[in-house]
Coordinates of C-alpha atoms and ligand atoms in Angstrom, one line a residue:
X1 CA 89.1 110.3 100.8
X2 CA 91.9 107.2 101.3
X3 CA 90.2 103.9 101.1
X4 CA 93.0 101.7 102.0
X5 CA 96.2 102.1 103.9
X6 CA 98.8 100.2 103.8
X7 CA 102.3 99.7 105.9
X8 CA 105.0 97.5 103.6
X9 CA 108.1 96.4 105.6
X10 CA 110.7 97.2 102.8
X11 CA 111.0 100.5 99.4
X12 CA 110.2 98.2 96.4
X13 CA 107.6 95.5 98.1
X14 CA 105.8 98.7 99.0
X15 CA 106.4 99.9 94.8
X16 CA 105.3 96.2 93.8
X17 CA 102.2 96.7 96.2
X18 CA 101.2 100.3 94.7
X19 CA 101.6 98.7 91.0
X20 CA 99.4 96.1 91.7
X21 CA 96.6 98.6 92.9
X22 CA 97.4 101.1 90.5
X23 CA 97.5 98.4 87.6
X24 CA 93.1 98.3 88.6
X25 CA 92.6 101.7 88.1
X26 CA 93.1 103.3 91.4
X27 CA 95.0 106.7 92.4
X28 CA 97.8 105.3 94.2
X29 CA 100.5 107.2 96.7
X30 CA 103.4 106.2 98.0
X31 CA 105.4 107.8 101.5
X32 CA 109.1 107.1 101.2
X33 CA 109.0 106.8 105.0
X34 CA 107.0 108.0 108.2
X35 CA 105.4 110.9 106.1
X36 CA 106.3 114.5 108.1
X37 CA 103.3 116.1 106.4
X38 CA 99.9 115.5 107.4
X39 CA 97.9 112.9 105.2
X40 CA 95.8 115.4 101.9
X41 CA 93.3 112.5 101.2
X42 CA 93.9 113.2 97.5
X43 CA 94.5 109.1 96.7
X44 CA 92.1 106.2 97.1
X45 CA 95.7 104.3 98.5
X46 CA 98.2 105.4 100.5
X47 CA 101.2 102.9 101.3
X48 CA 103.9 103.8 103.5
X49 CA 107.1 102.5 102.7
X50 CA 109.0 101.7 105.9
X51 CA 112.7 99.5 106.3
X52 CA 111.6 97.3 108.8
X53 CA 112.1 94.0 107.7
X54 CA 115.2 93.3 109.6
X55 CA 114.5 95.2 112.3
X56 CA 113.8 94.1 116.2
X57 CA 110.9 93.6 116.6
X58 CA 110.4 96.6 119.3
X59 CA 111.7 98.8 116.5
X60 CA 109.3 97.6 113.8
X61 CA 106.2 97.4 116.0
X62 CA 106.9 100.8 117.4
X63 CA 107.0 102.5 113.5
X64 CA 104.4 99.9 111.8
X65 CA 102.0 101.6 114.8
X66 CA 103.3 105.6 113.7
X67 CA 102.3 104.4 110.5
X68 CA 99.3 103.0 111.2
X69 CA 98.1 106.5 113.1
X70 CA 99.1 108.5 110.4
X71 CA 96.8 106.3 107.8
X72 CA 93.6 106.4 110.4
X73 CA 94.4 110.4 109.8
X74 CA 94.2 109.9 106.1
X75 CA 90.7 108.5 106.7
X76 CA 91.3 104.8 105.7
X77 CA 88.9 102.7 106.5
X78 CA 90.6 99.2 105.7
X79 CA 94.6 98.8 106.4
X80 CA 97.2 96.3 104.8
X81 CA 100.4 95.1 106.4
X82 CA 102.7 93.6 103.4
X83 CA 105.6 91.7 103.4
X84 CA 107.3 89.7 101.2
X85 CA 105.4 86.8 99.3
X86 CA 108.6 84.6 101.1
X87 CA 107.9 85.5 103.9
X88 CA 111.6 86.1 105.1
X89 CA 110.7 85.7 108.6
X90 CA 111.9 83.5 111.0
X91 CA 110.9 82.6 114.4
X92 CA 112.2 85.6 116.0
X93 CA 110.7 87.5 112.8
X94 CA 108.4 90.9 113.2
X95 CA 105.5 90.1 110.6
X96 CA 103.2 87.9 113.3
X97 CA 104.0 90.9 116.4
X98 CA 103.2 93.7 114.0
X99 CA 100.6 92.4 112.9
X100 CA 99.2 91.4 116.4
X101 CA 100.0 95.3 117.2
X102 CA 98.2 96.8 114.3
X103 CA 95.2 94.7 115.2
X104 CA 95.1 95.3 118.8
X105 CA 95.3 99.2 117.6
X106 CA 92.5 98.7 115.6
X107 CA 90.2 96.9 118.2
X108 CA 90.1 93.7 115.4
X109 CA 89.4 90.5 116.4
X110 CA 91.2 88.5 113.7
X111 CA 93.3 89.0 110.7
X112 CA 94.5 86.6 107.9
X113 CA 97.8 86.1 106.6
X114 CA 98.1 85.5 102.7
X115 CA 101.7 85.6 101.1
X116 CA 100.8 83.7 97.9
X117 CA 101.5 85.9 94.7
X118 CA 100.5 83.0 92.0
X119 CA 102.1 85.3 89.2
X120 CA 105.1 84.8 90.6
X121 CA 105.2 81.5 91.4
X122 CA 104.4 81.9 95.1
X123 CA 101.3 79.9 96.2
X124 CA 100.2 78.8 99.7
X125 CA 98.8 74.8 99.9
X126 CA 97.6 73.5 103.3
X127 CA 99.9 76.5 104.7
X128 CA 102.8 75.5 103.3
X129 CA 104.4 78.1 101.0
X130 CA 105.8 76.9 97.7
X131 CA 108.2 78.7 95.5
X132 CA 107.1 77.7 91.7
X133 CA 107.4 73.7 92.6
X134 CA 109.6 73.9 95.7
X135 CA 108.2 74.2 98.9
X136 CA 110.1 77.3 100.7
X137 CA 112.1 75.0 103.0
X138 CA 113.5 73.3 99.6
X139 CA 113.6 76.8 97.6
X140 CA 116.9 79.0 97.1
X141 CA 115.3 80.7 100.2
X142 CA 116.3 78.2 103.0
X143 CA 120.2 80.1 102.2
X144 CA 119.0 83.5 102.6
X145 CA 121.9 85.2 104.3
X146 CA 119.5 87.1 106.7
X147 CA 116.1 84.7 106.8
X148 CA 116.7 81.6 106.0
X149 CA 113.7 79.9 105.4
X150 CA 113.7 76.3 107.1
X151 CA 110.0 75.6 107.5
X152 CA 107.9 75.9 104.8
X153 CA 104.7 75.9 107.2
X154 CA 103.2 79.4 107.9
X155 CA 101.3 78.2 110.7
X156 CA 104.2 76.8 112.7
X157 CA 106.7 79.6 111.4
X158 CA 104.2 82.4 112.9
X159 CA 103.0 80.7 116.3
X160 CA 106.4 81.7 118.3
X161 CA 106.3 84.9 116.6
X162 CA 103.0 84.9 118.5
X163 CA 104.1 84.2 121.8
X164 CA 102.1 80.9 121.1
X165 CA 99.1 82.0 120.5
X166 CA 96.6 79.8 118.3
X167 CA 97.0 79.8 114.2
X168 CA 94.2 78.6 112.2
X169 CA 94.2 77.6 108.7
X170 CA 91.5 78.5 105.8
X171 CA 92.6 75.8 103.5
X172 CA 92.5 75.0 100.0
X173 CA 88.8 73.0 99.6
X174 CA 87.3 75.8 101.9
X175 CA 88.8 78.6 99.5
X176 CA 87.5 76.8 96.5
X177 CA 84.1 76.6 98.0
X178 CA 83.6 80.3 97.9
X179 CA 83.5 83.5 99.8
X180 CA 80.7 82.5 102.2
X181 CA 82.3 79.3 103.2
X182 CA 85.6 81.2 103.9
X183 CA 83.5 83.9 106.0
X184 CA 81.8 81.0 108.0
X185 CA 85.3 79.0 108.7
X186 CA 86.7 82.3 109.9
X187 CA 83.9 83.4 112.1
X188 CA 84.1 79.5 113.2
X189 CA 87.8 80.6 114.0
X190 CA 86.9 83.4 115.8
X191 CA 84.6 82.0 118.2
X192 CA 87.6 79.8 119.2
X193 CA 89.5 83.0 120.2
X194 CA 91.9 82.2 116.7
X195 CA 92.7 86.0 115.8
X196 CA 95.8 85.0 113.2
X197 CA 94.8 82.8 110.1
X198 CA 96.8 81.7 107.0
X199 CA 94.6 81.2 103.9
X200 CA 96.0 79.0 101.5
X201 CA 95.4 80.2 97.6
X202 CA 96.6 78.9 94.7
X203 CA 95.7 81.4 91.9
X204 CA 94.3 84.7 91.2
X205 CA 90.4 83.4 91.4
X206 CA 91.1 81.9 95.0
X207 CA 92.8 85.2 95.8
X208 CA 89.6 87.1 94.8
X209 CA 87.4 84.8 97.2
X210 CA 89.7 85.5 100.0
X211 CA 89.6 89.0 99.2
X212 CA 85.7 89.3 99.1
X213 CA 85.4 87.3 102.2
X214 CA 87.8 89.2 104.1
X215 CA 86.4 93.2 103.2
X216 CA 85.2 93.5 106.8
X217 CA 87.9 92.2 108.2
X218 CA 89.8 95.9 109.5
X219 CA 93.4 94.3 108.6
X220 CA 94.8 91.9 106.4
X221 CA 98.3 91.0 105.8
X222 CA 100.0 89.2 102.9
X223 CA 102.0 89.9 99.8
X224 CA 100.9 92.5 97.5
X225 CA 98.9 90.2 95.2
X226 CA 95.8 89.8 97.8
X227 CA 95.5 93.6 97.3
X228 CA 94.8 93.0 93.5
X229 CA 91.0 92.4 93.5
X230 CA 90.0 95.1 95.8
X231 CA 89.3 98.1 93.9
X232 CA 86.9 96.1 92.0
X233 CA 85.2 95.1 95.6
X234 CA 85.4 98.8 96.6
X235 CA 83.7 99.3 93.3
X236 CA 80.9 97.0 93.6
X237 CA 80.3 98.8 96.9
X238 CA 79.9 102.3 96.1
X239 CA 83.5 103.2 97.4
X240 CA 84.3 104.5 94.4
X241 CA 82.6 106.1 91.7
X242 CA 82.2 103.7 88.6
X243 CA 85.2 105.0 85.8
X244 CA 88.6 104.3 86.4
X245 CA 90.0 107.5 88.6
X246 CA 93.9 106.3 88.2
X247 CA 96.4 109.1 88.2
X248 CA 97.3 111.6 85.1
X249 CA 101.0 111.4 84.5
X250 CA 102.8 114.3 84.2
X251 CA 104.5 116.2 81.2
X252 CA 108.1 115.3 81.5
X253 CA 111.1 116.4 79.8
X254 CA 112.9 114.0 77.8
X255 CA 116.3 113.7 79.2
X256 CA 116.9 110.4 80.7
X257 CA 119.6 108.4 83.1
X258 CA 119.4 104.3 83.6
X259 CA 121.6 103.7 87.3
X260 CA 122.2 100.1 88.0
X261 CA 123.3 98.8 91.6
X262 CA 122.0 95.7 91.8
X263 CA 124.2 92.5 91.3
X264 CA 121.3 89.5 90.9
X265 CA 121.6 87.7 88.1
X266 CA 118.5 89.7 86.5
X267 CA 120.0 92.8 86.7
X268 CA 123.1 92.1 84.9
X269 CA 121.1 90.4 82.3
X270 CA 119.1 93.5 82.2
X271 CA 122.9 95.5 82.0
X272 CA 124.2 93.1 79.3
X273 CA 121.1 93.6 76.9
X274 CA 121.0 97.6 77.6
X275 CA 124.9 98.2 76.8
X276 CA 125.0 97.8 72.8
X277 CA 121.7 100.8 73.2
X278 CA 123.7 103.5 74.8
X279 CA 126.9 104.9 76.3
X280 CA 127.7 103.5 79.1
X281 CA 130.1 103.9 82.5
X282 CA 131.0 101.0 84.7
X283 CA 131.2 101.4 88.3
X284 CA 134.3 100.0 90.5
X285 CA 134.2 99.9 93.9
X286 CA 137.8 99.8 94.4
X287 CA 138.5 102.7 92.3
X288 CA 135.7 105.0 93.8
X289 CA 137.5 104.5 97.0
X290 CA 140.9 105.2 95.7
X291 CA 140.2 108.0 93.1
X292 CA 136.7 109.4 94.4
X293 CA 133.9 109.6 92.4
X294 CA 135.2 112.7 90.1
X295 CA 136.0 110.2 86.7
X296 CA 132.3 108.8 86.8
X297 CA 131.0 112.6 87.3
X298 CA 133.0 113.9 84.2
X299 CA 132.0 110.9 82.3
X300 CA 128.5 111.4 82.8
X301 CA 128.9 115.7 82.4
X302 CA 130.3 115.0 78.9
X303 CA 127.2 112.7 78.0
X304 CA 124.4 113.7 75.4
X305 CA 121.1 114.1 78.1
X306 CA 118.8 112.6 75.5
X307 CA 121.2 109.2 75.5
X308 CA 119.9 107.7 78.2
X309 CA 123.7 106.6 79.5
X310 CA 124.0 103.6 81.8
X311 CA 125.8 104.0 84.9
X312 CA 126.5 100.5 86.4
X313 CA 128.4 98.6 89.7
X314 CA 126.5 95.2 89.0
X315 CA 129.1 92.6 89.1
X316 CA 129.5 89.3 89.0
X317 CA 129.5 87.2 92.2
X318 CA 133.8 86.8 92.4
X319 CA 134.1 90.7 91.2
X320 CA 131.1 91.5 94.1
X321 CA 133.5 89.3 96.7
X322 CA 136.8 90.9 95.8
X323 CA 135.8 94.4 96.3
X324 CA 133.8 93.3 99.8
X325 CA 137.3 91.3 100.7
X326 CA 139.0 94.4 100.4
X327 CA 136.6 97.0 101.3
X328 CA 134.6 95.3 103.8
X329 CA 130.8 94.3 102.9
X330 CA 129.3 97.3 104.3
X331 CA 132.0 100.2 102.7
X332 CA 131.6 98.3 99.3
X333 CA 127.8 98.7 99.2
X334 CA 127.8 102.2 100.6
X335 CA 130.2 103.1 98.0
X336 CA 128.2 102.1 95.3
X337 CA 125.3 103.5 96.2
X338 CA 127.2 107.0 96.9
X339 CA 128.8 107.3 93.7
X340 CA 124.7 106.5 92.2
X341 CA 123.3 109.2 94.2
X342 CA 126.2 111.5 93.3
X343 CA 125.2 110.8 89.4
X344 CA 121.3 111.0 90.2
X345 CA 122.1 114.8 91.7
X346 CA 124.1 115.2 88.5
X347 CA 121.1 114.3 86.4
X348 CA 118.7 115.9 88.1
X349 CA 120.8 119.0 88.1
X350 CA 121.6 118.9 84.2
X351 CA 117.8 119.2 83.8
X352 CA 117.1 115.0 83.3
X353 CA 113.5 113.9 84.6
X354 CA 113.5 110.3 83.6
X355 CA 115.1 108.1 86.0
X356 CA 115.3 103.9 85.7
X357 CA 117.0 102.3 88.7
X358 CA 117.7 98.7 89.3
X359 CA 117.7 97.6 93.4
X360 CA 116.1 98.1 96.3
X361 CA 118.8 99.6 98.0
X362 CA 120.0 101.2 95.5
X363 CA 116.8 102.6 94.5
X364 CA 116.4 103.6 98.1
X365 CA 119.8 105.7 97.9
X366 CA 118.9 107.5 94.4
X367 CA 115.2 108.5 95.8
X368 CA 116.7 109.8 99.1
X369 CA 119.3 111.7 96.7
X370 CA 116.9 113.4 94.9
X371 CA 115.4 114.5 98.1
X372 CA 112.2 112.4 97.1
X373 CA 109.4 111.5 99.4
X374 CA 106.2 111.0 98.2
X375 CA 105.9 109.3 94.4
X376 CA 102.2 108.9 93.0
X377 CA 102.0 105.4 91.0
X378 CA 101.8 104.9 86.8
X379 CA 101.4 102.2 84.6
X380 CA 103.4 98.8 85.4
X381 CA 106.6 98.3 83.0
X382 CA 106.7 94.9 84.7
X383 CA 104.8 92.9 87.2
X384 CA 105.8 94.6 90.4
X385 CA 107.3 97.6 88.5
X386 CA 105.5 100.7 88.0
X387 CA 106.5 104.1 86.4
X388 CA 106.3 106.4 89.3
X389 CA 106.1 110.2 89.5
X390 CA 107.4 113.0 92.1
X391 CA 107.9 116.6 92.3
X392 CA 110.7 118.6 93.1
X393 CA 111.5 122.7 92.7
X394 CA 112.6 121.9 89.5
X395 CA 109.0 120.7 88.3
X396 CA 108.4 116.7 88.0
X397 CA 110.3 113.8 87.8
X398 CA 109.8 110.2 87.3
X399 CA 111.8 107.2 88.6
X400 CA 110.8 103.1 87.7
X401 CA 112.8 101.8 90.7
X402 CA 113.7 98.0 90.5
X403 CA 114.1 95.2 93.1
X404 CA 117.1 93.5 91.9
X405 CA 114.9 89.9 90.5
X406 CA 112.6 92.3 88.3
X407 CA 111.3 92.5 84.9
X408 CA 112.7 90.9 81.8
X409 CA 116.1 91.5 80.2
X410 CA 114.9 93.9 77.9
X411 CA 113.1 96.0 81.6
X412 CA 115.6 99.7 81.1
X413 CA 114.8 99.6 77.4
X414 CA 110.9 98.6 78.3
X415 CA 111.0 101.0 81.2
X416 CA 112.2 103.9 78.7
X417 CA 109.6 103.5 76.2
X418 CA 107.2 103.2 78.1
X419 CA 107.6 106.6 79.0
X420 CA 105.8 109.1 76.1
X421 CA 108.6 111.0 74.5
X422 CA 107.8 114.4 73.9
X423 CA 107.4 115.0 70.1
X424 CA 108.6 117.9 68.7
X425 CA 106.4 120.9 67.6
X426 CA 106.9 120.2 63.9
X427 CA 106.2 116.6 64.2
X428 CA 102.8 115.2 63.7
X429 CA 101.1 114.6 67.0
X430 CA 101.2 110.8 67.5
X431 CA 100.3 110.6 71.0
X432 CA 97.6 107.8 72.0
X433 CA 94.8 108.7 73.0
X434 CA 95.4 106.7 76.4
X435 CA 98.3 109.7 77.3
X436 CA 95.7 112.5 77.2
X437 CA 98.5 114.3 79.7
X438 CA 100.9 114.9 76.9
X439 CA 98.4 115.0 74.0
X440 CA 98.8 118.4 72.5
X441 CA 101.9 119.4 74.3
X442 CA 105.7 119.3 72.6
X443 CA 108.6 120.8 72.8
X444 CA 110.0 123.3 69.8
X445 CA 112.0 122.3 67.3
X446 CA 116.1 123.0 67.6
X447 CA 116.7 126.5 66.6
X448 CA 117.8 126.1 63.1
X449 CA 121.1 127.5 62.3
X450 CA 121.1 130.1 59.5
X451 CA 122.0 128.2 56.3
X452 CA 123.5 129.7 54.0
X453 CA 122.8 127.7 50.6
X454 CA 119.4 128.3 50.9
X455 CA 119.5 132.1 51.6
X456 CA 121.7 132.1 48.1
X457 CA 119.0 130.3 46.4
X458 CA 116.3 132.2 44.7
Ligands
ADP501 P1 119.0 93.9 94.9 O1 117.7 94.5 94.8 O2 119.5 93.1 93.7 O3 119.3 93.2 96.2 P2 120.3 96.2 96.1 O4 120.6 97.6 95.4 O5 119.3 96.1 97.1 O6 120.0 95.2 94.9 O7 121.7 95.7 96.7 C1 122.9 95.6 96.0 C2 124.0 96.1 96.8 O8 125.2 95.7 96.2 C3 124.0 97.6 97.0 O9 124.3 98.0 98.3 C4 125.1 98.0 96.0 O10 125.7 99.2 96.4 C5 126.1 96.8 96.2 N1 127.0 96.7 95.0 C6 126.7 97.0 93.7 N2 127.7 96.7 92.9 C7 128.7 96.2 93.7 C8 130.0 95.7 93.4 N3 130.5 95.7 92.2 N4 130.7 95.3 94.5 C9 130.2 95.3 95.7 N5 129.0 95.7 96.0 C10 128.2 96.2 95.0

């Protein structure tokens, strides 16, 4: 039976949320979308992955709430609305009216509001959200093309979101009093008629008291690191049984594809380590719209499926603005992420199961290729990045799908062997004993051609 449901406003803050959960042993599943089927129960997590970040706010209540119905089906009995540990919300933002929604759904009578992801570098003092040492208003964030961030104060960003209404503030010496003295300030709250709260925390420990005071609560809200310490909770309370339930990865083939569409300065890091490792394809906008996508495609047909090629658009910022001068910002992304989902099909067709993808948009447009909608969560390559698996007719698949900032430079190399190759029959069987899903199993040997020298030899 599901435990805990959870609605995340963008693709890879919902895969950051389900790696935090599945990184404390948990079965973790993650809907690509307003699921179509009903819920099966079968994980302790369900998170549905919606795109409502940017949305009106109509839109995003309207979907958050389909959402929300679909995860009381599942049987959840705790729910979690998470957006980014930025915030990216401004006053006429959705977080504070979903929220308000989700808890008027659920008859609640207060909810907190906890961004801060200390591994990160994202920590909330006296509401005010910092950015490593920056408050937000001072952090790269205030020039966010879409939310710029121009307050750094939760507690005045939400209240027009709220039409108004009252936000209180659990701050910093309450947290680091303990769980009961955060219970008592928010009942203290609540008797005021204060339903929205921002908790300040500053590291994983205060995260863990706001998480223990909060288990009754029906809703929380935050970034994905508040979610962190609750299978232990669930634990402690007889939710779940005692040993680790996690999720078994499947036996994969080995043939794998690394697609890059992100252009942050990560990514092409990432790119610039990974080229010398394999074959790899660059991706130009301007070409794909002159010549079509049928140079890439033969590149790619010709390539050995145990290389693990790397198919790549990221650009540097004047080679990003040339092709959206000529193409138009819109054309030049959609392009992009065309010709990736044309080579994804490719892969998948030629038999490859191992996918590594670097953006969220991009990694939006490779799982929608692939005609994915559920993945179940593995292990974390990176904080925020998690192996994650998904079945097709063809048998199972996985994709480690990467918001552009992610992971270190060395994250498709990382993200590939992190994966257990499949030994050969004749090879020893080295598999640790932590991968009991492939111990035992391999692949046979290469038929060997007749040779021969040796059939001359006595
Ligand atoms: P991130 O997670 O870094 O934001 P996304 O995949 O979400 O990455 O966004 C990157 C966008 O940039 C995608 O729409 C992608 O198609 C587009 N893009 C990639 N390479 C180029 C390029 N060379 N020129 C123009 N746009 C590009």
């Amino acid at each position: 039976m599901t435990i805990l449901g959870c609605i995340a406003d963008d693709f890879t803050g919902a895969t950051d949320l389900a790696g935090l959960l599945a990184r404390s042993g948990v079965s973790v599943s993650l809907r690509l979308g307003l699921p179509e089927s009903a819920p099966d129960g079968i994980a302790d997590v369900e998170v549905v992955a919606l795109k409502s970040r940017m949305s009106p706010v109509d839109d995003a209540v309207t979907e958050t709430r389909a959402a929300l119905d679909w995860l009381q089906a599942s049987g959840a009995r705790q729910f979690y609305w998470k957006y980014c540990s930025t915030f990216d919300s401004t006053a006429t933002g959705n977080i504070g009216p979903v929220a308000e929604a989700l808890l008027a759904d659920l008859g609640g009578a207060q909810t907190i509001y906890c961004p801060a992801f200390p591994e990160n570098g994202r920590r909330v003092f006296m509401g005010n959200l910092f950015v490593g040492r920056q408050p937000l208003a001072e952090s790269p964030m205030k020039d966010h093309p879409l939310t710029p961030m121009q307050d750094s104060d939760l507690t005045r960003l939400l209240a027009p979101q709220l039409g108004g209404a009252p936000v209180g503030l659990i701050d910093w010496p309450t947290v680091a009093k303990g769980a009961d003295a955060v219970r008592e300030a928010l009942a203290d709250l609540s008797a005021q008629g204060v339903r929205h709260v921002v908790t300040d925390a500053v590291s994983d420990a205060d995260l863990e008291v706001i998480a223990r005071a909060t288990s009754d609560l029906p809703l929380l809200t935050g970034g994905s690191a508040l979610a962190r310490p609750l299978p232990a909770i669930w634990r402690e309370a007889g939710l779940l049984d005692g040993a680790a339930t996690g999720f078994q990865p499947p036996v994969l083939p080995k043939g794998a594809v690394v697609l890059s569409g992100s252009c942050s300065a990560m990514t092409r890091a990432q790119v610039a380590h990974y080229k010398p490792l394999a074959p790899n394809y660059r991706l130009d906008p301007l070409a794909l719209a002159k010549d079509g996508f049928a140079a890439a495609r033969d590149w790619f047909a010709a390539q050995d499926p145990d290389a693990a090629v790397l198919i790549y658009a990221s650009a540097e910022p004047d080679e990003v603005r040339r092709a959206q001068a000529e193409l138009g910002v819109a054309r030049a992304g959609d392009i992009v992420e065309e010709a990736l989902a044309q080579i994804a099909r490719d892969a998948r067709a030629s038999g490859r199961a191992r996918f590594v993808v670097a953006g969220g948009e991009t990694s939006g447009a490779v799982a929608r290729a692939l005609g994915v909608t559920r993945l179940m969560i593995g292990k974390e390559i990176a904080p925020g990045v998690p192996w994650t698996y998904a079945e097709d007719s063809q048998g199972a698949l996985a994709l480690a799908l990467k918001s552009g900032n992610f992971g270190a430079e060395s994250f498709f190399a990382d993200a590939l062997a992190a994966l257990p190759p499949l030994r050969r029959c004749a090879e020893p069987a080295t598999t640790p004993a932590s991968d009991p899903s492939v111990a035992g199993v391999c692949i046979p040997p290469p038929r060997a051609a007749p040779n021969p020298d040796r059939a001359a030899r006595p």
